[in-house]
Amino acid sequence: MGDFWTELPGGVATELISNLVWIVLAAATVSVLILIRKRLLWWFVGATRKLLFVSAIAATVCWVVAYFGYMTPLNAALAFAGLVSATSTYLLYRFYRLGILDVFMRTASGIDYRASLKRPRHSFDFLGVGAHKLTSIPEFRQMIVRCAKAGRPVRLLLSPPDNPVLRNVASRTGIDRNTYASRVRESLKTVADLAIKEGFNIEVKFYHAESEADFQQFRLVFIDDRVCVMSYTIWDDQEGRSNPQVVLTAGQNERSSHSLYYTFKDYFERMWTDPKTSAVDLTKYR
């Protein structure tokens, strides 16, 4: 290796070393981004926005190096990489305009239940089956306390425990028919204790559920009127951890019809105010 470098002209050797340094730095940057992607602060800013920034910087660096350096095969490759990076930036920008921050193939590798409870500071709305995975961990009460200090009620839109779909789904997934219904009741007891015994402002409603056609296929979490964590239900033995997940943002500007966030937020509000949706008397579940 020593003979190889000594035989090269000084300018070419320096250029190769410089380009190698840029490649190593780029690889290190990508590795760091992957490692911190799931950290809350990074997630809340948005992976898509970060990728836009990184892609734009990468494109600029590649073109500057190619322009001021010799037109070697490596610099030509860097110029091509800059073109690819710029194209990626354009494509990512289109996703960002739609309000898409991130996507995960499985909830277990995305924004899990604890993460969705740690971030709220003033509001939390939830649409799902029974919220059992939320209410069964300490972070739930901590989230309730923070929202209470902000003066906003926590709103939970759940399935009634006597929903026949819960028994049918439990049977199809190979567990006891009453498992899901029991979990809903356990969640309601936890919420009832927080609302009645401790006086926290929690509102719970049951959505209409008389047949399988009424069942809510989406699981929606709205955090601080800014972020929506959306997944659709896959009934299997993974208990929801295998559900695909999309993270949406309302954006920094005024309400935009382009953002998917408001589509799901409007859906939640319509469900919440639907005449068929019934307020829950939590005293029945203490």
C-alpha atoms as an extended CHARMM CRD file, in Angstrom:
* protein
*
       286  EXT
         1         1  MET       CA              0.0000000000        0.0000000000        0.0000000000  PROA      1               0.0000000000
         2         2  GLY       CA              2.9210000000        2.3590000000        0.7910000000  PROA      2               0.0000000000
         3         3  ASP       CA              4.4020000000        1.8980000000       -2.6910000000  PROA      3               0.0000000000
         4         4  PHE       CA              1.0240000000        2.6560000000       -4.2640000000  PROA      4               0.0000000000
         5         5  TRP       CA              0.7120000000        6.0570000000       -2.5830000000  PROA      5               0.0000000000
         6         6  THR       CA              4.3550000000        7.0390000000       -3.2240000000  PROA      6               0.0000000000
         7         7  GLU       CA              4.0440000000        6.2770000000       -6.9280000000  PROA      7               0.0000000000
         8         8  LEU       CA              0.9940000000        8.5500000000       -7.3390000000  PROA      8               0.0000000000
         9         9  PRO       CA              1.4590000000       12.2370000000       -8.2640000000  PROA      9               0.0000000000
        10        10  GLY       CA              1.0860000000       14.4530000000       -5.1870000000  PROA      10              0.0000000000
        11        11  GLY       CA             -2.1100000000       16.1740000000       -6.3950000000  PROA      11              0.0000000000
        12        12  VAL       CA             -3.8870000000       12.9310000000       -7.2460000000  PROA      12              0.0000000000
        13        13  ALA       CA             -2.9540000000       11.3270000000       -3.9200000000  PROA      13              0.0000000000
        14        14  THR       CA             -4.2040000000       14.3570000000       -2.0060000000  PROA      14              0.0000000000
        15        15  GLU       CA             -7.4360000000       14.3860000000       -3.9970000000  PROA      15              0.0000000000
        16        16  LEU       CA             -8.0620000000       10.7000000000       -3.3730000000  PROA      16              0.0000000000
        17        17  ILE       CA             -7.4400000000       11.1220000000        0.3530000000  PROA      17              0.0000000000
        18        18  SER       CA             -9.7330000000       14.1610000000        0.4490000000  PROA      18              0.0000000000
        19        19  ASN       CA            -12.5190000000       12.3380000000       -1.3490000000  PROA      19              0.0000000000
        20        20  LEU       CA            -12.0650000000        9.3360000000        0.9150000000  PROA      20              0.0000000000
        21        21  VAL       CA            -12.4250000000       11.6000000000        3.9520000000  PROA      21              0.0000000000
        22        22  TRP       CA            -15.7050000000       13.0040000000        2.5450000000  PROA      22              0.0000000000
        23        23  ILE       CA            -17.0240000000        9.4950000000        1.9440000000  PROA      23              0.0000000000
        24        24  VAL       CA            -16.1130000000        8.4000000000        5.4830000000  PROA      24              0.0000000000
        25        25  LEU       CA            -17.7390000000       11.5210000000        6.9450000000  PROA      25              0.0000000000
        26        26  ALA       CA            -20.8850000000       10.9370000000        4.8970000000  PROA      26              0.0000000000
        27        27  ALA       CA            -21.0660000000        7.3010000000        6.0050000000  PROA      27              0.0000000000
        28        28  ALA       CA            -20.5300000000        8.3320000000        9.6230000000  PROA      28              0.0000000000
        29        29  THR       CA            -23.2750000000       10.9430000000        9.3410000000  PROA      29              0.0000000000
        30        30  VAL       CA            -25.7520000000        8.4280000000        7.9500000000  PROA      30              0.0000000000
        31        31  SER       CA            -24.8460000000        5.9720000000       10.7120000000  PROA      31              0.0000000000
        32        32  VAL       CA            -25.4200000000        8.5880000000       13.4000000000  PROA      32              0.0000000000
        33        33  LEU       CA            -28.7680000000        9.5700000000       11.8710000000  PROA      33              0.0000000000
        34        34  ILE       CA            -29.9040000000        5.9530000000       11.8930000000  PROA      34              0.0000000000
        35        35  LEU       CA            -28.8310000000        5.5100000000       15.5070000000  PROA      35              0.0000000000
        36        36  ILE       CA            -30.7110000000        8.5720000000       16.7880000000  PROA      36              0.0000000000
        37        37  ARG       CA            -33.7440000000        8.2940000000       14.5050000000  PROA      37              0.0000000000
        38        38  LYS       CA            -35.9420000000        6.8600000000       17.2260000000  PROA      38              0.0000000000
        39        39  ARG       CA            -34.9330000000        9.3350000000       19.9370000000  PROA      39              0.0000000000
        40        40  LEU       CA            -37.8740000000       11.5050000000       20.8570000000  PROA      40              0.0000000000
        41        41  LEU       CA            -36.4160000000       14.9010000000       20.0560000000  PROA      41              0.0000000000
        42        42  TRP       CA            -35.1790000000       13.6870000000       16.6960000000  PROA      42              0.0000000000
        43        43  TRP       CA            -38.5300000000       12.0570000000       15.9130000000  PROA      43              0.0000000000
        44        44  PHE       CA            -40.5170000000       15.1250000000       16.9010000000  PROA      44              0.0000000000
        45        45  VAL       CA            -38.5420000000       17.3770000000       14.5710000000  PROA      45              0.0000000000
        46        46  GLY       CA            -39.1670000000       14.8180000000       11.8870000000  PROA      46              0.0000000000
        47        47  ALA       CA            -37.0110000000       12.3670000000       10.0220000000  PROA      47              0.0000000000
        48        48  THR       CA            -38.2690000000       13.6350000000        6.6830000000  PROA      48              0.0000000000
        49        49  ARG       CA            -37.1790000000       17.1920000000        7.4220000000  PROA      49              0.0000000000
        50        50  LYS       CA            -33.7720000000       15.9520000000        8.5320000000  PROA      50              0.0000000000
        51        51  LEU       CA            -33.3880000000       13.8680000000        5.3980000000  PROA      51              0.0000000000
        52        52  LEU       CA            -34.2440000000       16.8910000000        3.2800000000  PROA      52              0.0000000000
        53        53  PHE       CA            -31.4940000000       18.8770000000        4.9870000000  PROA      53              0.0000000000
        54        54  VAL       CA            -28.9180000000       16.0860000000        4.7450000000  PROA      54              0.0000000000
        55        55  SER       CA            -29.7370000000       15.4300000000        1.0790000000  PROA      55              0.0000000000
        56        56  ALA       CA            -29.3870000000       19.1090000000        0.1870000000  PROA      56              0.0000000000
        57        57  ILE       CA            -26.0130000000       19.3370000000        1.9690000000  PROA      57              0.0000000000
        58        58  ALA       CA            -24.8130000000       16.1290000000        0.3370000000  PROA      58              0.0000000000
        59        59  ALA       CA            -25.7670000000       17.3780000000       -3.1140000000  PROA      59              0.0000000000
        60        60  THR       CA            -23.9800000000       20.6950000000       -2.5330000000  PROA      60              0.0000000000
        61        61  VAL       CA            -20.8190000000       19.0340000000       -1.2280000000  PROA      61              0.0000000000
        62        62  CYS       CA            -20.6970000000       16.5810000000       -4.1210000000  PROA      62              0.0000000000
        63        63  TRP       CA            -21.0700000000       19.2960000000       -6.7510000000  PROA      63              0.0000000000
        64        64  VAL       CA            -18.5250000000       21.6090000000       -5.0940000000  PROA      64              0.0000000000
        65        65  VAL       CA            -15.9460000000       18.8310000000       -4.8890000000  PROA      65              0.0000000000
        66        66  ALA       CA            -16.5960000000       17.8420000000       -8.5060000000  PROA      66              0.0000000000
        67        67  TYR       CA            -16.4200000000       21.4460000000       -9.7180000000  PROA      67              0.0000000000
        68        68  PHE       CA            -13.2040000000       22.4790000000       -7.9870000000  PROA      68              0.0000000000
        69        69  GLY       CA            -11.4520000000       19.1180000000       -8.2760000000  PROA      69              0.0000000000
        70        70  TYR       CA            -10.0600000000       17.2950000000      -11.2360000000  PROA      70              0.0000000000
        71        71  MET       CA            -12.6500000000       15.4700000000      -13.3340000000  PROA      71              0.0000000000
        72        72  THR       CA            -11.4950000000       12.0640000000      -12.2150000000  PROA      72              0.0000000000
        73        73  PRO       CA            -13.7790000000        9.0090000000      -12.2220000000  PROA      73              0.0000000000
        74        74  LEU       CA            -14.2760000000        9.4940000000       -8.4940000000  PROA      74              0.0000000000
        75        75  ASN       CA            -15.3310000000       13.1220000000       -8.9260000000  PROA      75              0.0000000000
        76        76  ALA       CA            -17.6570000000       12.1120000000      -11.7420000000  PROA      76              0.0000000000
        77        77  ALA       CA            -19.1960000000        9.5890000000       -9.3530000000  PROA      77              0.0000000000
        78        78  LEU       CA            -19.5610000000       12.3110000000       -6.7250000000  PROA      78              0.0000000000
        79        79  ALA       CA            -21.2890000000       14.5780000000       -9.2260000000  PROA      79              0.0000000000
        80        80  PHE       CA            -23.6910000000       11.7610000000      -10.0500000000  PROA      80              0.0000000000
        81        81  ALA       CA            -24.2710000000       11.1810000000       -6.3300000000  PROA      81              0.0000000000
        82        82  GLY       CA            -25.1040000000       14.8610000000       -6.0140000000  PROA      82              0.0000000000
        83        83  LEU       CA            -27.6920000000       14.5250000000       -8.7630000000  PROA      83              0.0000000000
        84        84  VAL       CA            -29.2240000000       11.4970000000       -7.0490000000  PROA      84              0.0000000000
        85        85  SER       CA            -29.2140000000       13.3430000000       -3.7240000000  PROA      85              0.0000000000
        86        86  ALA       CA            -30.9270000000       16.3800000000       -5.2330000000  PROA      86              0.0000000000
        87        87  THR       CA            -33.5750000000       14.1520000000       -6.7990000000  PROA      87              0.0000000000
        88        88  SER       CA            -34.1070000000       12.4510000000       -3.4410000000  PROA      88              0.0000000000
        89        89  THR       CA            -34.5050000000       15.8690000000       -1.8230000000  PROA      89              0.0000000000
        90        90  TYR       CA            -37.2710000000       16.7500000000       -4.2630000000  PROA      90              0.0000000000
        91        91  LEU       CA            -39.0760000000       13.4670000000       -3.6430000000  PROA      91              0.0000000000
        92        92  LEU       CA            -38.7300000000       13.7720000000        0.1230000000  PROA      92              0.0000000000
        93        93  TYR       CA            -40.0360000000       17.3300000000       -0.0070000000  PROA      93              0.0000000000
        94        94  ARG       CA            -43.2290000000       16.0700000000       -1.6170000000  PROA      94              0.0000000000
        95        95  PHE       CA            -43.7350000000       13.6610000000        1.2870000000  PROA      95              0.0000000000
        96        96  TYR       CA            -43.0140000000       16.4320000000        3.7620000000  PROA      96              0.0000000000
        97        97  ARG       CA            -45.5990000000       18.6870000000        2.1040000000  PROA      97              0.0000000000
        98        98  LEU       CA            -48.1620000000       15.9370000000        2.7620000000  PROA      98              0.0000000000
        99        99  GLY       CA            -47.2240000000       15.9720000000        6.4260000000  PROA      99              0.0000000000
       100       100  ILE       CA            -45.4360000000       12.6090000000        6.4710000000  PROA      100             0.0000000000
       101       101  LEU       CA            -42.6380000000       12.6550000000        9.0430000000  PROA      101             0.0000000000
       102       102  ASP       CA            -41.7320000000        8.9940000000        9.1340000000  PROA      102             0.0000000000
       103       103  VAL       CA            -42.9800000000        5.4730000000        8.4100000000  PROA      103             0.0000000000
       104       104  PHE       CA            -42.2440000000        2.1660000000       10.0970000000  PROA      104             0.0000000000
       105       105  MET       CA            -43.0580000000       -1.3220000000        8.9060000000  PROA      105             0.0000000000
       106       106  ARG       CA            -43.7750000000       -2.3780000000       12.4870000000  PROA      106             0.0000000000
       107       107  THR       CA            -44.9010000000       -0.4180000000       15.5450000000  PROA      107             0.0000000000
       108       108  ALA       CA            -42.2620000000       -2.2600000000       17.5660000000  PROA      108             0.0000000000
       109       109  SER       CA            -39.5320000000       -0.5510000000       15.5130000000  PROA      109             0.0000000000
       110       110  GLY       CA            -41.2880000000        2.8390000000       15.4270000000  PROA      110             0.0000000000
       111       111  ILE       CA            -42.9900000000        5.0770000000       17.9690000000  PROA      111             0.0000000000
       112       112  ASP       CA            -43.9410000000        2.5280000000       20.5880000000  PROA      112             0.0000000000
       113       113  TYR       CA            -46.4680000000        2.9000000000       23.4000000000  PROA      113             0.0000000000
       114       114  ARG       CA            -44.0550000000        4.4330000000       25.9020000000  PROA      114             0.0000000000
       115       115  ALA       CA            -42.6740000000        6.8970000000       23.3810000000  PROA      115             0.0000000000
       116       116  SER       CA            -46.1680000000        8.0900000000       22.4450000000  PROA      116             0.0000000000
       117       117  LEU       CA            -46.8700000000        8.8150000000       26.1280000000  PROA      117             0.0000000000
       118       118  LYS       CA            -43.5920000000       10.5460000000       26.9600000000  PROA      118             0.0000000000
       119       119  ARG       CA            -43.9190000000       13.3680000000       24.4380000000  PROA      119             0.0000000000
       120       120  PRO       CA            -47.3190000000       15.0340000000       25.1640000000  PROA      120             0.0000000000
       121       121  ARG       CA            -47.1280000000       18.2980000000       27.0890000000  PROA      121             0.0000000000
       122       122  HSD       CA            -50.6590000000       19.6810000000       26.8670000000  PROA      122             0.0000000000
       123       123  SER       CA            -52.9970000000       17.3630000000       24.9340000000  PROA      123             0.0000000000
       124       124  PHE       CA            -53.5100000000       13.7050000000       24.1140000000  PROA      124             0.0000000000
       125       125  ASP       CA            -56.3190000000       12.1500000000       22.0430000000  PROA      125             0.0000000000
       126       126  PHE       CA            -56.5780000000        8.4380000000       21.3490000000  PROA      126             0.0000000000
       127       127  LEU       CA            -58.7360000000        6.2430000000       19.1080000000  PROA      127             0.0000000000
       128       128  GLY       CA            -58.2980000000        2.5210000000       19.5140000000  PROA      128             0.0000000000
       129       129  VAL       CA            -59.6680000000       -0.6840000000       20.9620000000  PROA      129             0.0000000000
       130       130  GLY       CA            -59.0580000000       -0.4340000000       24.7030000000  PROA      130             0.0000000000
       131       131  ALA       CA            -55.8230000000        1.4980000000       25.3720000000  PROA      131             0.0000000000
       132       132  HSD       CA            -54.6620000000       -1.4060000000       27.5350000000  PROA      132             0.0000000000
       133       133  LYS       CA            -51.0320000000       -1.1130000000       26.4560000000  PROA      133             0.0000000000
       134       134  LEU       CA            -51.1330000000        2.5960000000       27.3460000000  PROA      134             0.0000000000
       135       135  THR       CA            -52.9170000000        2.4300000000       30.6860000000  PROA      135             0.0000000000
       136       136  SER       CA            -50.8440000000       -0.5060000000       31.9630000000  PROA      136             0.0000000000
       137       137  ILE       CA            -47.5350000000        1.4070000000       32.0980000000  PROA      137             0.0000000000
       138       138  PRO       CA            -46.4330000000        4.2440000000       34.4690000000  PROA      138             0.0000000000
       139       139  GLU       CA            -45.9620000000        6.7130000000       31.6050000000  PROA      139             0.0000000000
       140       140  PHE       CA            -49.7400000000        6.9180000000       31.2070000000  PROA      140             0.0000000000
       141       141  ARG       CA            -50.2950000000        8.5960000000       34.5570000000  PROA      141             0.0000000000
       142       142  GLN       CA            -47.3060000000       10.8770000000       33.9790000000  PROA      142             0.0000000000
       143       143  MET       CA            -48.8560000000       12.0020000000       30.6890000000  PROA      143             0.0000000000
       144       144  ILE       CA            -52.1970000000       12.6100000000       32.4450000000  PROA      144             0.0000000000
       145       145  VAL       CA            -50.4930000000       14.8220000000       35.0220000000  PROA      145             0.0000000000
       146       146  ARG       CA            -48.7590000000       16.9460000000       32.3770000000  PROA      146             0.0000000000
       147       147  CYS       CA            -51.9490000000       17.4660000000       30.3690000000  PROA      147             0.0000000000
       148       148  ALA       CA            -53.8630000000       18.2960000000       33.5600000000  PROA      148             0.0000000000
       149       149  LYS       CA            -51.4060000000       21.0770000000       34.3390000000  PROA      149             0.0000000000
       150       150  ALA       CA            -52.0380000000       22.4820000000       30.8560000000  PROA      150             0.0000000000
       151       151  GLY       CA            -55.7990000000       22.4570000000       31.4760000000  PROA      151             0.0000000000
       152       152  ARG       CA            -56.6780000000       20.1220000000       28.6020000000  PROA      152             0.0000000000
       153       153  PRO       CA            -58.7450000000       16.9490000000       28.9890000000  PROA      153             0.0000000000
       154       154  VAL       CA            -57.2850000000       13.6740000000       27.8180000000  PROA      154             0.0000000000
       155       155  ARG       CA            -59.7530000000       12.1020000000       25.3810000000  PROA      155             0.0000000000
       156       156  LEU       CA            -60.0580000000        8.3640000000       24.7990000000  PROA      156             0.0000000000
       157       157  LEU       CA            -62.3670000000        6.9430000000       22.1210000000  PROA      157             0.0000000000
       158       158  LEU       CA            -62.6260000000        3.2040000000       22.7260000000  PROA      158             0.0000000000
       159       159  SER       CA            -64.5260000000        0.0770000000       21.8720000000  PROA      159             0.0000000000
       160       160  PRO       CA            -67.2470000000       -0.9310000000       24.3350000000  PROA      160             0.0000000000
       161       161  PRO       CA            -66.1010000000       -4.0570000000       26.2070000000  PROA      161             0.0000000000
       162       162  ASP       CA            -69.2060000000       -5.9680000000       25.1080000000  PROA      162             0.0000000000
       163       163  ASN       CA            -68.3810000000       -5.3930000000       21.4390000000  PROA      163             0.0000000000
       164       164  PRO       CA            -69.0350000000       -8.7780000000       19.7340000000  PROA      164             0.0000000000
       165       165  VAL       CA            -66.1720000000       -8.1320000000       17.3310000000  PROA      165             0.0000000000
       166       166  LEU       CA            -63.6880000000       -8.3960000000       20.2100000000  PROA      166             0.0000000000
       167       167  ARG       CA            -64.8020000000      -11.9450000000       20.9700000000  PROA      167             0.0000000000
       168       168  ASN       CA            -64.7250000000      -12.9660000000       17.3040000000  PROA      168             0.0000000000
       169       169  VAL       CA            -61.2610000000      -11.5160000000       16.7560000000  PROA      169             0.0000000000
       170       170  ALA       CA            -59.9340000000      -13.1530000000       19.9220000000  PROA      170             0.0000000000
       171       171  SER       CA            -61.1380000000      -16.5300000000       18.6780000000  PROA      171             0.0000000000
       172       172  ARG       CA            -59.5060000000      -16.0120000000       15.2740000000  PROA      172             0.0000000000
       173       173  THR       CA            -56.1510000000      -15.1750000000       16.8530000000  PROA      173             0.0000000000
       174       174  GLY       CA            -56.2330000000      -18.2590000000       19.0580000000  PROA      174             0.0000000000
       175       175  ILE       CA            -56.7320000000      -16.6680000000       22.4740000000  PROA      175             0.0000000000
       176       176  ASP       CA            -59.5980000000      -16.7610000000       24.9580000000  PROA      176             0.0000000000
       177       177  ARG       CA            -62.7470000000      -15.1220000000       23.5920000000  PROA      177             0.0000000000
       178       178  ASN       CA            -63.0130000000      -12.7700000000       26.5660000000  PROA      178             0.0000000000
       179       179  THR       CA            -59.3930000000      -11.5870000000       26.5650000000  PROA      179             0.0000000000
       180       180  TYR       CA            -59.8450000000       -8.3440000000       24.6300000000  PROA      180             0.0000000000
       181       181  ALA       CA            -63.0480000000       -7.4510000000       26.4730000000  PROA      181             0.0000000000
       182       182  SER       CA            -61.2990000000       -8.0060000000       29.8110000000  PROA      182             0.0000000000
       183       183  ARG       CA            -58.4550000000       -5.7420000000       28.7690000000  PROA      183             0.0000000000
       184       184  VAL       CA            -60.8760000000       -2.9710000000       27.8680000000  PROA      184             0.0000000000
       185       185  ARG       CA            -62.4700000000       -3.2450000000       31.3190000000  PROA      185             0.0000000000
       186       186  GLU       CA            -59.0380000000       -3.1690000000       32.9810000000  PROA      186             0.0000000000
       187       187  SER       CA            -58.1820000000        0.0050000000       31.0710000000  PROA      187             0.0000000000
       188       188  LEU       CA            -61.4590000000        1.5960000000       32.0570000000  PROA      188             0.0000000000
       189       189  LYS       CA            -60.8320000000        0.7780000000       35.7240000000  PROA      189             0.0000000000
       190       190  THR       CA            -57.4150000000        2.4280000000       35.5650000000  PROA      190             0.0000000000
       191       191  VAL       CA            -58.9060000000        5.5070000000       33.9000000000  PROA      191             0.0000000000
       192       192  ALA       CA            -61.7920000000        5.5800000000       36.3810000000  PROA      192             0.0000000000
       193       193  ASP       CA            -59.3610000000        5.5860000000       39.3210000000  PROA      193             0.0000000000
       194       194  LEU       CA            -57.4260000000        8.4940000000       37.8200000000  PROA      194             0.0000000000
       195       195  ALA       CA            -60.5540000000       10.4680000000       36.9570000000  PROA      195             0.0000000000
       196       196  ILE       CA            -62.6700000000        9.8280000000       40.0690000000  PROA      196             0.0000000000
       197       197  LYS       CA            -60.2200000000        9.1490000000       42.8900000000  PROA      197             0.0000000000
       198       198  GLU       CA            -57.5240000000       11.6090000000       41.7860000000  PROA      198             0.0000000000
       199       199  GLY       CA            -59.7160000000       14.1110000000       39.9620000000  PROA      199             0.0000000000
       200       200  PHE       CA            -57.9090000000       14.2360000000       36.6300000000  PROA      200             0.0000000000
       201       201  ASN       CA            -59.8100000000       15.5440000000       33.6150000000  PROA      201             0.0000000000
       202       202  ILE       CA            -60.2390000000       12.4740000000       31.3970000000  PROA      202             0.0000000000
       203       203  GLU       CA            -63.0860000000       12.0560000000       28.9420000000  PROA      203             0.0000000000
       204       204  VAL       CA            -63.9460000000        8.6000000000       27.6100000000  PROA      204             0.0000000000
       205       205  LYS       CA            -66.4260000000        7.6600000000       24.9100000000  PROA      205             0.0000000000
       206       206  PHE       CA            -67.4450000000        4.4090000000       23.2350000000  PROA      206             0.0000000000
       207       207  TYR       CA            -67.7850000000        4.4170000000       19.4750000000  PROA      207             0.0000000000
       208       208  HSD       CA            -70.7540000000        2.6190000000       17.9600000000  PROA      208             0.0000000000
       209       209  ALA       CA            -70.0400000000       -1.0990000000       17.6640000000  PROA      209             0.0000000000
       210       210  GLU       CA            -72.7480000000       -3.6100000000       16.8750000000  PROA      210             0.0000000000
       211       211  SER       CA            -71.2100000000       -5.4870000000       13.9680000000  PROA      211             0.0000000000
       212       212  GLU       CA            -67.8150000000       -6.0620000000       12.4030000000  PROA      212             0.0000000000
       213       213  ALA       CA            -68.5560000000       -3.2720000000        9.9110000000  PROA      213             0.0000000000
       214       214  ASP       CA            -68.5490000000       -0.7850000000       12.8240000000  PROA      214             0.0000000000
       215       215  PHE       CA            -65.1120000000       -1.7750000000       14.0260000000  PROA      215             0.0000000000
       216       216  GLN       CA            -62.4280000000        0.9400000000       13.8760000000  PROA      216             0.0000000000
       217       217  GLN       CA            -59.5410000000       -0.3190000000       11.7970000000  PROA      217             0.0000000000
       218       218  PHE       CA            -57.3030000000        2.6640000000       12.5980000000  PROA      218             0.0000000000
       219       219  ARG       CA            -55.3910000000        3.3130000000       15.7810000000  PROA      219             0.0000000000
       220       220  LEU       CA            -54.7980000000        7.0590000000       16.1280000000  PROA      220             0.0000000000
       221       221  VAL       CA            -52.7550000000        8.9940000000       18.6810000000  PROA      221             0.0000000000
       222       222  PHE       CA            -52.7710000000       12.8220000000       18.5530000000  PROA      222             0.0000000000
       223       223  ILE       CA            -50.0490000000       14.5920000000       20.5070000000  PROA      223             0.0000000000
       224       224  ASP       CA            -50.1850000000       18.3000000000       21.3870000000  PROA      224             0.0000000000
       225       225  ASP       CA            -52.2940000000       19.1270000000       18.3150000000  PROA      225             0.0000000000
       226       226  ARG       CA            -49.1550000000       18.6850000000       16.2670000000  PROA      226             0.0000000000
       227       227  VAL       CA            -48.3360000000       15.0210000000       15.6380000000  PROA      227             0.0000000000
       228       228  CYS       CA            -50.4830000000       12.0290000000       14.7180000000  PROA      228             0.0000000000
       229       229  VAL       CA            -49.1880000000        8.4890000000       15.1030000000  PROA      229             0.0000000000
       230       230  MET       CA            -51.3910000000        6.3570000000       12.8740000000  PROA      230             0.0000000000
       231       231  SER       CA            -51.4220000000        2.5940000000       12.4400000000  PROA      231             0.0000000000
       232       232  TYR       CA            -53.9250000000        0.1280000000       11.0810000000  PROA      232             0.0000000000
       233       233  THR       CA            -54.7920000000       -3.0200000000       12.9260000000  PROA      233             0.0000000000
       234       234  ILE       CA            -53.4070000000       -6.4240000000       12.0900000000  PROA      234             0.0000000000
       235       235  TRP       CA            -54.8700000000       -9.1000000000       14.3410000000  PROA      235             0.0000000000
       236       236  ASP       CA            -52.1580000000      -11.6340000000       15.1220000000  PROA      236             0.0000000000
       237       237  ASP       CA            -50.1740000000      -12.9820000000       18.0580000000  PROA      237             0.0000000000
       238       238  GLN       CA            -47.9100000000       -9.8930000000       18.0680000000  PROA      238             0.0000000000
       239       239  GLU       CA            -50.4900000000       -7.9000000000       20.0670000000  PROA      239             0.0000000000
       240       240  GLY       CA            -50.3100000000       -4.8860000000       17.7580000000  PROA      240             0.0000000000
       241       241  ARG       CA            -46.5100000000       -4.7020000000       17.6120000000  PROA      241             0.0000000000
       242       242  SER       CA            -46.5080000000       -5.8000000000       13.9740000000  PROA      242             0.0000000000
       243       243  ASN       CA            -48.9120000000       -3.0630000000       12.8560000000  PROA      243             0.0000000000
       244       244  PRO       CA            -47.4570000000       -0.7120000000       10.2040000000  PROA      244             0.0000000000
       245       245  GLN       CA            -47.1430000000        2.8760000000       11.3930000000  PROA      245             0.0000000000
       246       246  VAL       CA            -47.1410000000        6.3460000000        9.8230000000  PROA      246             0.0000000000
       247       247  VAL       CA            -46.1390000000        9.5030000000       11.7200000000  PROA      247             0.0000000000
       248       248  LEU       CA            -47.8540000000       12.6850000000       10.4950000000  PROA      248             0.0000000000
       249       249  THR       CA            -47.3640000000       16.3350000000       11.3690000000  PROA      249             0.0000000000
       250       250  ALA       CA            -49.6810000000       19.3240000000       11.2980000000  PROA      250             0.0000000000
       251       251  GLY       CA            -46.7420000000       21.5070000000       10.2350000000  PROA      251             0.0000000000
       252       252  GLN       CA            -45.6000000000       24.8450000000       11.5350000000  PROA      252             0.0000000000
       253       253  ASN       CA            -47.8650000000       27.0440000000        9.4440000000  PROA      253             0.0000000000
       254       254  GLU       CA            -51.6090000000       27.5140000000        9.3430000000  PROA      254             0.0000000000
       255       255  ARG       CA            -53.8850000000       24.5840000000        8.6260000000  PROA      255             0.0000000000
       256       256  SER       CA            -53.1660000000       23.1550000000        5.1930000000  PROA      256             0.0000000000
       257       257  SER       CA            -55.4600000000       20.9830000000        3.1320000000  PROA      257             0.0000000000
       258       258  HSD       CA            -52.3230000000       19.2180000000        1.8570000000  PROA      258             0.0000000000
       259       259  SER       CA            -51.4400000000       17.7470000000        5.2520000000  PROA      259             0.0000000000
       260       260  LEU       CA            -52.7510000000       14.2580000000        5.9430000000  PROA      260             0.0000000000
       261       261  TYR       CA            -52.6930000000       15.1030000000        9.6490000000  PROA      261             0.0000000000
       262       262  TYR       CA            -55.9110000000       17.0950000000        9.3540000000  PROA      262             0.0000000000
       263       263  THR       CA            -57.6530000000       14.3010000000        7.4780000000  PROA      263             0.0000000000
       264       264  PHE       CA            -57.2530000000       11.9710000000       10.4430000000  PROA      264             0.0000000000
       265       265  LYS       CA            -57.8290000000       14.7320000000       12.9900000000  PROA      265             0.0000000000
       266       266  ASP       CA            -61.1570000000       15.5900000000       11.3450000000  PROA      266             0.0000000000
       267       267  TYR       CA            -62.0230000000       11.8860000000       11.3310000000  PROA      267             0.0000000000
       268       268  PHE       CA            -61.3980000000       11.6850000000       15.0670000000  PROA      268             0.0000000000
       269       269  GLU       CA            -63.4740000000       14.7950000000       15.7700000000  PROA      269             0.0000000000
       270       270  ARG       CA            -66.3760000000       13.4860000000       13.6880000000  PROA      270             0.0000000000
       271       271  MET       CA            -66.2550000000       10.2060000000       15.5710000000  PROA      271             0.0000000000
       272       272  TRP       CA            -66.0850000000       12.0380000000       18.8880000000  PROA      272             0.0000000000
       273       273  THR       CA            -69.1880000000       14.1280000000       18.1440000000  PROA      273             0.0000000000
       274       274  ASP       CA            -71.1200000000       11.3990000000       16.3250000000  PROA      274             0.0000000000
       275       275  PRO       CA            -74.6000000000       10.9560000000       17.8870000000  PROA      275             0.0000000000
       276       276  LYS       CA            -73.9860000000        7.2040000000       17.9620000000  PROA      276             0.0000000000
       277       277  THR       CA            -70.8910000000        7.7410000000       20.1080000000  PROA      277             0.0000000000
       278       278  SER       CA            -71.7430000000        7.4750000000       23.7970000000  PROA      278             0.0000000000
       279       279  ALA       CA            -70.0800000000        9.0710000000       26.8140000000  PROA      279             0.0000000000
       280       280  VAL       CA            -68.8230000000        6.5450000000       29.3570000000  PROA      280             0.0000000000
       281       281  ASP       CA            -69.9610000000        6.6110000000       32.9810000000  PROA      281             0.0000000000
       282       282  LEU       CA            -66.6410000000        5.7220000000       34.6010000000  PROA      282             0.0000000000
       283       283  THR       CA            -68.2660000000        5.0530000000       37.9800000000  PROA      283             0.0000000000
       284       284  LYS       CA            -69.4460000000        1.7230000000       36.5360000000  PROA      284             0.0000000000
       285       285  TYR       CA            -65.8490000000        0.5460000000       36.1330000000  PROA      285             0.0000000000
       286       286  ARG       CA            -64.3450000000        1.4390000000       39.5220000000  PROA      286             0.0000000000
